mmCIF file of C-alpha atoms in Angstrom:
data_model
loop_
_atom_site.group_PDB
_atom_site.id
_atom_site.type_symbol
_atom_site.label_atom_id
_atom_site.label_comp_id
_atom_site.label_asym_id
_atom_site.label_seq_id
_atom_site.Cartn_x
_atom_site.Cartn_y
_atom_site.Cartn_z
ATOM 1 C CA UNK D 1 -11.604 10.096 50.246
ATOM 2 C CA UNK D 2 -8.650 8.710 48.259
ATOM 3 C CA UNK D 3 -5.876 11.088 47.245
ATOM 4 C CA UNK D 4 -4.018 8.561 45.127
ATOM 5 C CA UNK D 5 -2.514 9.918 41.926
ATOM 6 C CA UNK D 6 -4.489 9.024 38.794
ATOM 7 C CA UNK D 7 -2.932 5.973 37.168
ATOM 8 C CA UNK D 8 -2.793 4.426 33.713
ATOM 9 C CA UNK D 9 -2.371 0.644 33.824
ATOM 10 C CA UNK D 10 -1.339 -1.061 30.579
ATOM 11 C CA UNK D 11 -2.231 -4.766 30.700
ATOM 12 C CA UNK D 12 -0.415 -7.068 28.298
ATOM 13 C CA UNK D 13 0.213 -10.785 27.763
ATOM 14 C CA UNK D 14 3.931 -11.545 27.228
ATOM 15 C CA UNK D 15 4.970 -13.729 24.318
ATOM 16 C CA UNK D 16 6.945 -16.096 26.556
ATOM 17 C CA UNK D 17 4.044 -16.678 28.937
ATOM 18 C CA UNK D 18 1.850 -17.576 25.990
ATOM 19 C CA UNK D 19 4.524 -19.797 24.435
ATOM 20 C CA UNK D 20 5.117 -21.704 27.677
ATOM 21 C CA UNK D 21 1.399 -22.285 28.160
ATOM 22 C CA UNK D 22 0.931 -23.518 24.574
ATOM 23 C CA UNK D 23 3.853 -25.941 24.847
ATOM 24 C CA UNK D 24 2.452 -27.234 28.138
ATOM 25 C CA UNK D 25 -0.788 -27.836 26.218
ATOM 26 C CA UNK D 26 1.156 -30.036 23.772
ATOM 27 C CA UNK D 27 1.540 -27.592 20.903
ATOM 28 C CA UNK D 28 4.684 -28.214 18.861
ATOM 29 C CA UNK D 29 7.252 -25.575 19.954
ATOM 30 C CA UNK D 30 7.706 -24.216 16.409
ATOM 31 C CA UNK D 31 3.971 -23.702 16.034
ATOM 32 C CA UNK D 32 3.658 -22.357 19.573
ATOM 33 C CA UNK D 33 6.292 -19.756 18.715
ATOM 34 C CA UNK D 34 4.359 -18.751 15.598
ATOM 35 C CA UNK D 35 1.126 -18.436 17.570
ATOM 36 C CA UNK D 36 2.792 -16.460 20.368
ATOM 37 C CA UNK D 37 4.333 -14.094 17.808
ATOM 38 C CA UNK D 38 0.900 -12.491 17.471
ATOM 39 C CA UNK D 39 1.697 -10.977 20.876
ATOM 40 C CA UNK D 40 4.893 -9.361 19.571
ATOM 41 C CA UNK D 41 3.531 -5.920 20.377
ATOM 42 C CA UNK D 42 3.821 -6.823 24.067
ATOM 43 C CA UNK D 43 7.541 -7.381 23.416
ATOM 44 C CA UNK D 44 7.941 -4.247 21.305
ATOM 45 C CA UNK D 45 6.041 -1.959 23.702
ATOM 46 C CA UNK D 46 8.542 -2.626 26.512
ATOM 47 C CA UNK D 47 10.951 -0.191 24.871
ATOM 48 C CA UNK D 48 8.303 2.518 25.396
ATOM 49 C CA UNK D 49 7.715 2.006 29.111
ATOM 50 C CA UNK D 50 10.155 4.720 30.263
ATOM 51 C CA UNK D 51 8.805 7.187 27.698
ATOM 52 C CA UNK D 52 5.243 6.339 28.732
ATOM 53 C CA UNK D 53 6.066 6.924 32.389
ATOM 54 C CA UNK D 54 7.542 10.351 31.572
ATOM 55 C CA UNK D 55 4.672 11.287 29.254
ATOM 56 C CA UNK D 56 2.139 10.317 31.916
ATOM 57 C CA UNK D 57 4.032 12.152 34.661
ATOM 58 C CA UNK D 58 4.026 15.408 32.688
ATOM 59 C CA UNK D 59 0.237 15.100 32.467
ATOM 60 C CA UNK D 60 -0.331 14.372 36.147
ATOM 61 C CA UNK D 61 -0.623 10.584 35.892
ATOM 62 C CA UNK D 62 1.417 7.625 37.036
ATOM 63 C CA UNK D 63 2.030 4.696 34.697
ATOM 64 C CA UNK D 64 2.187 0.987 35.463
ATOM 65 C CA UNK D 65 2.710 -1.828 32.941
ATOM 66 C CA UNK D 66 1.024 -5.005 34.146
ATOM 67 C CA UNK D 67 1.575 -8.570 32.915
ATOM 68 C CA UNK D 68 -1.737 -10.355 32.439
ATOM 69 C CA UNK D 69 -0.974 -13.142 34.908
ATOM 70 C CA UNK D 70 -0.697 -10.541 37.688
ATOM 71 C CA UNK D 71 -3.860 -8.666 36.722
ATOM 72 C CA UNK D 72 -6.310 -10.516 38.983
ATOM 73 C CA UNK D 73 -4.474 -9.495 42.143
ATOM 74 C CA UNK D 74 -3.348 -6.027 41.111
ATOM 75 C CA UNK D 75 -6.605 -4.760 39.610
ATOM 76 C CA UNK D 76 -8.541 -5.857 42.707
ATOM 77 C CA UNK D 77 -6.503 -3.401 44.789
ATOM 78 C CA UNK D 78 -6.900 -0.335 42.537
ATOM 79 C CA UNK D 79 -9.129 2.696 43.184
ATOM 80 C CA UNK D 80 -11.967 2.885 40.636
ATOM 81 C CA UNK D 81 -12.188 6.677 40.403
ATOM 82 C CA UNK D 82 -8.501 7.186 39.715
ATOM 83 C CA UNK D 83 -7.530 4.136 37.645
ATOM 84 C CA UNK D 84 -7.711 3.673 33.879
ATOM 85 C CA UNK D 85 -7.046 0.223 32.370
ATOM 86 C CA UNK D 86 -5.737 -0.008 28.814
ATOM 87 C CA UNK D 87 -5.637 -3.547 27.410
ATOM 88 C CA UNK D 88 -2.783 -3.957 24.931
ATOM 89 C CA UNK D 89 -3.265 -7.558 23.769
ATOM 90 C CA UNK D 90 -6.561 -9.306 23.114
ATOM 91 C CA UNK D 91 -7.545 -12.955 22.761
ATOM 92 C CA UNK D 92 -10.122 -15.528 23.794
ATOM 93 C CA UNK D 93 -8.511 -18.809 22.740
ATOM 94 C CA UNK D 94 -4.743 -19.027 22.240
ATOM 95 C CA UNK D 95 -4.362 -15.613 23.873
ATOM 96 C CA UNK D 96 -6.102 -14.424 27.019
ATOM 97 C CA UNK D 97 -5.955 -10.641 26.894
ATOM 98 C CA UNK D 98 -9.717 -10.422 26.483
ATOM 99 C CA UNK D 99 -9.926 -11.174 30.207
ATOM 100 C CA UNK D 100 -8.373 -7.819 31.123
ATOM 101 C CA UNK D 101 -11.310 -5.499 30.308
ATOM 102 C CA UNK D 102 -13.645 -7.985 32.000
ATOM 103 C CA UNK D 103 -11.469 -7.896 35.132
ATOM 104 C CA UNK D 104 -11.460 -4.112 35.009
ATOM 105 C CA UNK D 105 -15.252 -4.077 34.798
ATOM 106 C CA UNK D 106 -15.488 -6.612 37.628
ATOM 107 C CA UNK D 107 -13.495 -4.237 39.833
ATOM 108 C CA UNK D 108 -15.327 -1.097 38.740
ATOM 109 C CA UNK D 109 -12.303 0.391 36.981
ATOM 110 C CA UNK D 110 -12.421 2.760 34.027
ATOM 111 C CA UNK D 111 -11.233 1.399 30.692
ATOM 112 C CA UNK D 112 -10.041 2.775 27.403
ATOM 113 C CA UNK D 113 -11.249 0.926 24.326
ATOM 114 C CA UNK D 114 -14.256 -1.187 23.450
ATOM 115 C CA UNK D 115 -16.189 -3.175 26.033
ATOM 116 C CA UNK D 116 -15.192 -6.759 26.699
ATOM 117 C CA UNK D 117 -17.915 -8.266 24.476
ATOM 118 C CA UNK D 118 -16.136 -6.893 21.388
ATOM 119 C CA UNK D 119 -12.821 -8.353 22.529
ATOM 120 C CA UNK D 120 -14.419 -11.770 22.124
ATOM 121 C CA UNK D 121 -16.271 -10.983 18.910
ATOM 122 C CA UNK D 122 -13.333 -9.615 16.936
ATOM 123 C CA UNK D 123 -11.236 -12.719 17.639
ATOM 124 C CA UNK D 124 -13.827 -15.044 16.113
ATOM 125 C CA UNK D 125 -13.694 -14.133 12.434
ATOM 126 C CA UNK D 126 -16.692 -16.202 11.361
ATOM 127 C CA UNK D 127 -19.025 -14.831 14.028
ATOM 128 C CA UNK D 128 -17.790 -11.278 13.630
ATOM 129 C CA UNK D 129 -18.329 -11.524 9.885
ATOM 130 C CA UNK D 130 -21.922 -12.620 10.486
ATOM 131 C CA UNK D 131 -22.519 -9.627 12.756
ATOM 132 C CA UNK D 132 -20.913 -7.204 10.317
ATOM 133 C CA UNK D 133 -23.059 -8.609 7.516
ATOM 134 C CA UNK D 134 -26.184 -8.204 9.647
ATOM 135 C CA UNK D 135 -25.264 -4.522 10.046
ATOM 136 C CA UNK D 136 -25.328 -4.198 6.274
ATOM 137 C CA UNK D 137 -21.591 -3.667 5.924
ATOM 138 C CA UNK D 138 -19.612 -4.871 2.872
ATOM 139 C CA UNK D 139 -17.926 -7.921 4.398
ATOM 140 C CA UNK D 140 -17.309 -10.941 2.129
ATOM 141 C CA UNK D 141 -19.691 -13.813 2.826
ATOM 142 C CA UNK D 142 -17.784 -16.729 4.326
ATOM 143 C CA UNK D 143 -17.773 -20.482 4.543
ATOM 144 C CA UNK D 144 -16.513 -22.293 7.618
ATOM 145 C CA UNK D 145 -14.497 -25.525 7.796
ATOM 146 C CA UNK D 146 -12.910 -27.714 10.457
ATOM 147 C CA UNK D 147 -10.196 -30.256 9.711
ATOM 148 C CA UNK D 148 -11.318 -30.912 6.152
ATOM 149 C CA UNK D 149 -15.096 -30.803 6.693
ATOM 150 C CA UNK D 150 -17.523 -28.008 5.888
ATOM 151 C CA UNK D 151 -19.564 -26.613 8.757
ATOM 152 C CA UNK D 152 -20.899 -23.907 6.445
ATOM 153 C CA UNK D 153 -20.343 -24.156 2.700
ATOM 154 C CA UNK D 154 -18.768 -21.068 1.110
ATOM 155 C CA UNK D 155 -20.469 -19.133 -1.682
ATOM 156 C CA UNK D 156 -19.487 -19.551 -5.319
ATOM 157 C CA UNK D 157 -16.557 -17.388 -6.376
ATOM 158 C CA UNK D 158 -15.235 -17.134 -9.954
ATOM 159 C CA UNK D 159 -12.081 -15.470 -8.578
ATOM 160 C CA UNK D 160 -11.372 -18.291 -6.130
ATOM 161 C CA UNK D 161 -11.250 -18.227 -2.340
ATOM 162 C CA UNK D 162 -9.037 -17.033 0.493
ATOM 163 C CA UNK D 163 -8.498 -19.320 3.508
ATOM 164 C CA UNK D 164 -7.479 -18.054 6.945
ATOM 165 C CA UNK D 165 -7.596 -19.302 10.540
ATOM 166 C CA UNK D 166 -10.703 -18.318 12.453
ATOM 167 C CA UNK D 167 -9.498 -17.424 15.958
ATOM 168 C CA UNK D 168 -5.900 -16.453 15.352
ATOM 169 C CA UNK D 169 -4.880 -13.163 13.834
ATOM 170 C CA UNK D 170 -6.038 -12.949 10.244
ATOM 171 C CA UNK D 171 -2.443 -13.334 9.065
ATOM 172 C CA UNK D 172 -1.167 -15.959 11.505
ATOM 173 C CA UNK D 173 -0.717 -19.315 9.804
ATOM 174 C CA UNK D 174 -1.341 -17.916 6.338
ATOM 175 C CA UNK D 175 0.780 -19.573 3.673
ATOM 176 C CA UNK D 176 1.570 -18.301 0.156
ATOM 177 C CA UNK D 177 -1.008 -20.729 -1.275
ATOM 178 C CA UNK D 178 -3.830 -19.536 0.977
ATOM 179 C CA UNK D 179 -5.552 -18.170 -2.092
ATOM 180 C CA UNK D 180 -6.916 -21.184 -3.935
ATOM 181 C CA UNK D 181 -8.982 -21.889 -7.046
ATOM 182 C CA UNK D 182 -10.966 -24.940 -5.908
ATOM 183 C CA UNK D 183 -12.808 -25.889 -2.754
ATOM 184 C CA UNK D 184 -11.024 -29.208 -2.443
ATOM 185 C CA UNK D 185 -7.827 -27.234 -1.978
ATOM 186 C CA UNK D 186 -9.590 -25.058 0.579
ATOM 187 C CA UNK D 187 -10.489 -28.148 2.596
ATOM 188 C CA UNK D 188 -6.895 -29.347 2.389
ATOM 189 C CA UNK D 189 -5.771 -25.986 3.785
ATOM 190 C CA UNK D 190 -8.277 -26.411 6.609
ATOM 191 C CA UNK D 191 -6.659 -29.750 7.466
ATOM 192 C CA UNK D 192 -3.216 -28.105 7.488
ATOM 193 C CA UNK D 193 -4.425 -25.286 9.740
ATOM 194 C CA UNK D 194 -6.100 -27.735 12.113
ATOM 195 C CA UNK D 195 -3.005 -29.918 12.308
ATOM 196 C CA UNK D 196 -0.713 -26.952 12.905
ATOM 197 C CA UNK D 197 -2.853 -24.711 15.092
ATOM 198 C CA UNK D 198 -5.997 -26.656 16.099
ATOM 199 C CA UNK D 199 -8.105 -23.949 14.525
ATOM 200 C CA UNK D 200 -11.042 -23.780 12.142
ATOM 201 C CA UNK D 201 -10.817 -21.754 8.941
ATOM 202 C CA UNK D 202 -12.865 -19.028 7.345
ATOM 203 C CA UNK D 203 -13.154 -19.419 3.563
ATOM 204 C CA UNK D 204 -14.062 -16.179 1.851
ATOM 205 C CA UNK D 205 -14.426 -15.328 -1.831
ATOM 206 C CA UNK D 206 -11.181 -13.762 -2.964
ATOM 207 C CA UNK D 207 -11.554 -10.009 -3.441
ATOM 208 C CA UNK D 208 -9.173 -8.040 -5.597
ATOM 209 C CA UNK D 209 -7.668 -4.718 -4.671
ATOM 210 C CA UNK D 210 -5.101 -3.196 -2.357
ATOM 211 C CA UNK D 211 -4.769 -3.733 1.367
ATOM 212 C CA UNK D 212 -5.803 -0.744 3.449
ATOM 213 C CA UNK D 213 -5.972 0.032 7.135
ATOM 214 C CA UNK D 214 -7.913 2.610 9.103
ATOM 215 C CA UNK D 215 -6.295 3.480 12.446
ATOM 216 C CA UNK D 216 -8.017 5.379 15.238
ATOM 217 C CA UNK D 217 -7.030 6.880 18.554
ATOM 218 C CA UNK D 218 -9.457 9.296 20.160
ATOM 219 C CA UNK D 219 -7.351 11.774 22.075
ATOM 220 C CA UNK D 220 -10.595 13.123 23.507
ATOM 221 C CA UNK D 221 -13.728 11.084 24.265
ATOM 222 C CA UNK D 222 -15.774 12.935 21.614
ATOM 223 C CA UNK D 223 -13.293 12.353 18.778
ATOM 224 C CA UNK D 224 -15.017 11.061 15.635
ATOM 225 C CA UNK D 225 -14.222 9.588 12.223
ATOM 226 C CA UNK D 226 -12.472 12.793 11.196
ATOM 227 C CA UNK D 227 -9.501 11.489 13.209
ATOM 228 C CA UNK D 228 -9.184 8.219 11.279
ATOM 229 C CA UNK D 229 -5.886 7.646 9.523
ATOM 230 C CA UNK D 230 -6.640 5.680 6.349
ATOM 231 C CA UNK D 231 -3.767 4.344 4.279
ATOM 232 C CA UNK D 232 -2.893 1.726 1.725
ATOM 233 C CA UNK D 233 -0.426 -0.751 3.208
ATOM 234 C CA UNK D 234 1.729 -1.746 0.249
ATOM 235 C CA UNK D 235 4.267 -4.524 0.793
ATOM 236 C CA UNK D 236 4.536 -5.557 -2.847
ATOM 237 C CA UNK D 237 2.557 -8.743 -2.269
ATOM 238 C CA UNK D 238 -1.133 -9.511 -2.607
ATOM 239 C CA UNK D 239 -1.456 -10.488 1.050
ATOM 240 C CA UNK D 240 0.754 -10.909 4.083
ATOM 241 C CA UNK D 241 1.948 -14.392 4.981
ATOM 242 C CA UNK D 242 3.017 -15.728 8.328
ATOM 243 C CA UNK D 243 6.659 -15.296 7.322
ATOM 244 C CA UNK D 244 6.028 -11.670 6.341
ATOM 245 C CA UNK D 245 4.412 -10.982 9.701
ATOM 246 C CA UNK D 246 7.261 -12.554 11.656
ATOM 247 C CA UNK D 247 9.753 -10.331 9.833
ATOM 248 C CA UNK D 248 8.093 -7.125 11.048
ATOM 249 C CA UNK D 249 7.583 -7.574 14.781
ATOM 250 C CA UNK D 250 9.062 -8.897 17.996
ATOM 251 C CA UNK D 251 12.405 -10.660 18.197
ATOM 252 C CA UNK D 252 12.509 -11.560 14.495
ATOM 253 C CA UNK D 253 11.829 -7.975 13.520
ATOM 254 C CA UNK D 254 14.539 -6.785 15.906
ATOM 255 C CA UNK D 255 17.059 -9.132 14.282
ATOM 256 C CA UNK D 256 16.060 -7.855 10.838
ATOM 257 C CA UNK D 257 16.537 -4.265 11.973
ATOM 258 C CA UNK D 258 19.950 -5.049 13.434
ATOM 259 C CA UNK D 259 21.068 -6.778 10.221
ATOM 260 C CA UNK D 260 19.755 -4.052 7.942
ATOM 261 C CA UNK D 261 17.242 -6.348 6.218
ATOM 262 C CA UNK D 262 14.130 -4.870 7.855
ATOM 263 C CA UNK D 263 11.695 -3.336 5.351
ATOM 264 C CA UNK D 264 8.384 -1.762 6.282
ATOM 265 C CA UNK D 265 5.450 -1.736 3.866
ATOM 266 C CA UNK D 266 4.746 1.659 2.340
ATOM 267 C CA UNK D 267 1.880 3.668 3.853
ATOM 268 C CA UNK D 268 0.079 5.815 1.290
ATOM 269 C CA UNK D 269 -2.908 7.974 2.303
ATOM 270 C CA UNK D 270 -5.947 6.739 0.386
ATOM 271 C CA UNK D 271 -7.442 10.208 0.104
ATOM 272 C CA UNK D 272 -4.548 11.255 -2.136
ATOM 273 C CA UNK D 273 -5.507 8.851 -4.915
ATOM 274 C CA UNK D 274 -9.002 7.538 -4.151
ATOM 275 C CA UNK D 275 -10.966 10.128 -2.146
ATOM 276 C CA UNK D 276 -14.277 8.363 -2.780
ATOM 277 C CA UNK D 277 -12.953 5.181 -1.184
ATOM 278 C CA UNK D 278 -11.632 7.227 1.730
ATOM 279 C CA UNK D 279 -15.104 8.691 2.262
ATOM 280 C CA UNK D 280 -16.678 5.221 2.083
ATOM 281 C CA UNK D 281 -14.281 3.881 4.710
ATOM 282 C CA UNK D 282 -15.134 6.777 7.027
ATOM 283 C CA UNK D 283 -18.843 5.980 6.659
ATOM 284 C CA UNK D 284 -18.196 2.317 7.445
ATOM 285 C CA UNK D 285 -16.114 3.244 10.490
ATOM 286 C CA UNK D 286 -18.876 5.559 11.676
ATOM 287 C CA UNK D 287 -21.384 2.717 11.383
ATOM 288 C CA UNK D 288 -19.099 0.474 13.416
ATOM 289 C CA UNK D 289 -18.700 3.111 16.116
ATOM 290 C CA UNK D 290 -22.466 3.633 16.380
ATOM 291 C CA UNK D 291 -23.768 0.136 15.619
ATOM 292 C CA UNK D 292 -21.040 -2.026 17.106
ATOM 293 C CA UNK D 293 -19.556 0.170 19.823
ATOM 294 C CA UNK D 294 -16.000 0.675 18.589
ATOM 295 C CA UNK D 295 -14.420 3.546 20.476
ATOM 296 C CA UNK D 296 -11.211 5.095 21.796
ATOM 297 C CA UNK D 297 -8.666 2.932 19.970
ATOM 298 C CA UNK D 298 -9.103 0.444 17.124
ATOM 299 C CA UNK D 299 -8.133 -0.463 13.574
ATOM 300 C CA UNK D 300 -10.095 -1.769 10.601
ATOM 301 C CA UNK D 301 -8.689 -3.676 7.614
ATOM 302 C CA UNK D 302 -10.069 -3.335 4.085
ATOM 303 C CA UNK D 303 -9.484 -4.298 0.481
ATOM 304 C CA UNK D 304 -9.971 -1.370 -1.906
ATOM 305 C CA UNK D 305 -10.476 -1.888 -5.630
ATOM 306 C CA UNK D 306 -9.463 0.530 -8.385
ATOM 307 C CA UNK D 307 -13.125 1.466 -8.967
ATOM 308 C CA UNK D 308 -13.407 2.547 -5.281
ATOM 309 C CA UNK D 309 -15.272 -0.586 -4.196
ATOM 310 C CA UNK D 310 -14.474 -1.250 -0.546
ATOM 311 C CA UNK D 311 -14.509 -4.644 1.187
ATOM 312 C CA UNK D 312 -14.446 -4.790 4.991
ATOM 313 C CA UNK D 313 -12.151 -7.613 6.111
ATOM 314 C CA UNK D 314 -11.959 -7.289 9.894
ATOM 315 C CA UNK D 315 -11.723 -4.934 12.876
ATOM 316 C CA UNK D 316 -9.324 -5.030 15.815
ATOM 317 C CA UNK D 317 -9.947 -3.588 19.283
ATOM 318 C CA UNK D 318 -6.260 -3.974 20.211
ATOM 319 C CA UNK D 319 -4.367 -2.578 17.212
ATOM 320 C CA UNK D 320 -0.603 -3.026 17.239
ATOM 321 C CA UNK D 321 0.270 0.209 19.008
ATOM 322 C CA UNK D 322 4.077 -0.068 18.687
ATOM 323 C CA UNK D 323 3.829 -1.222 15.061
ATOM 324 C CA UNK D 324 5.077 0.999 12.243
ATOM 325 C CA UNK D 325 1.603 1.868 10.962
ATOM 326 C CA UNK D 326 0.154 3.039 14.286
ATOM 327 C CA UNK D 327 3.274 5.067 15.095
ATOM 328 C CA UNK D 328 2.958 6.705 11.692
ATOM 329 C CA UNK D 329 -0.700 7.442 12.399
ATOM 330 C CA UNK D 330 0.118 9.141 15.713
ATOM 331 C CA UNK D 331 2.697 11.343 13.996
ATOM 332 C CA UNK D 332 0.523 12.243 11.006
ATOM 333 C CA UNK D 333 -2.802 12.732 12.765
ATOM 334 C CA UNK D 334 -1.776 14.057 16.159
ATOM 335 C CA UNK D 335 1.811 15.224 15.727
ATOM 336 C CA UNK D 336 2.776 13.101 18.729
ATOM 337 C CA UNK D 337 5.005 10.170 19.524
ATOM 338 C CA UNK D 338 3.269 6.936 20.476
ATOM 339 C CA UNK D 339 3.990 7.478 24.188
ATOM 340 C CA UNK D 340 2.699 11.069 24.183
ATOM 341 C CA UNK D 341 -0.414 10.124 22.219
ATOM 342 C CA UNK D 342 -1.255 7.307 24.648
ATOM 343 C CA UNK D 343 -0.632 9.496 27.691
ATOM 344 C CA UNK D 344 -2.711 12.339 26.253
ATOM 345 C CA UNK D 345 -5.648 10.039 25.553
ATOM 346 C CA UNK D 346 -5.444 8.601 29.070
ATOM 347 C CA UNK D 347 -5.201 12.017 30.721
ATOM 348 C CA UNK D 348 -8.230 13.299 28.848
ATOM 349 C CA UNK D 349 -10.297 10.456 30.274
ATOM 350 C CA UNK D 350 -8.987 10.423 33.816
ATOM 351 C CA UNK D 351 -8.642 14.149 34.425
ATOM 352 C CA UNK D 352 -11.611 15.512 32.470
#
């Protein structure tokens, strides 16, 4: 019988590995860098590795960060009963992190987070929107275009449409003119996205309101929607562009912090001003946990109108753990640093 110390393995895809692979696949370096920036949390989390090791040690665990390219060999040698795999970065197209939970399952290892099927679903915005709609959730109906041609025509929208890449992060490749008032412009945006990123676009009716995020980390396996942290994310703009995203994370964010130009969006608890919307979001999250299988750690993005109407935009099974909003959530909800919250959640699954 094995006496190996219980271990938390954090699997991540480094930005540079992704960038090098994209360039080798003939992506323009500037665009490859923009695409790889979606993995900035793998860069930012490195500063937490020592704290994670200490936090795990105090709870009877060992900690091992693991680059994705080494996962095939390393995970095959781990002991199923004493190993927990936490996948930090997802992806099925430009990124490959969705392979990590599948590798863990292949080797009989325990995992934290959703099963690998949801890693694929959440990265395909058109398909995930169809599934969310089938569950009766308030997701905007979407059209679908590729390089200037409709695959699925979008619905009519007096308020115009919002255009975003389908398989990249919802904000990657988004320009200031991504909200448009005519469908010809939407098709032009699809050509720009295809030329820059080789991706299709989702074209949704524009919905008014404020951006909101629900963050979740279940410190114990039976934690429910009462532990959601639901906040408006106010940056002063209607939506976040690619440039805005680059300024918050990874190397660009680090430069901004060093120069004193770094500014985080304000996080304002929704329950303080719109308790009915807060309750609606908790019901939606509960439906996703039961009907879709979200668990352990995730985030959900919404638009919330002044009359408490709530629009579900997307869900993420690999939320940006080292990002400002998830750190804030760990402090507010659990009274813990990011490292202690992660270690506590892991210990409660491995040592229960």
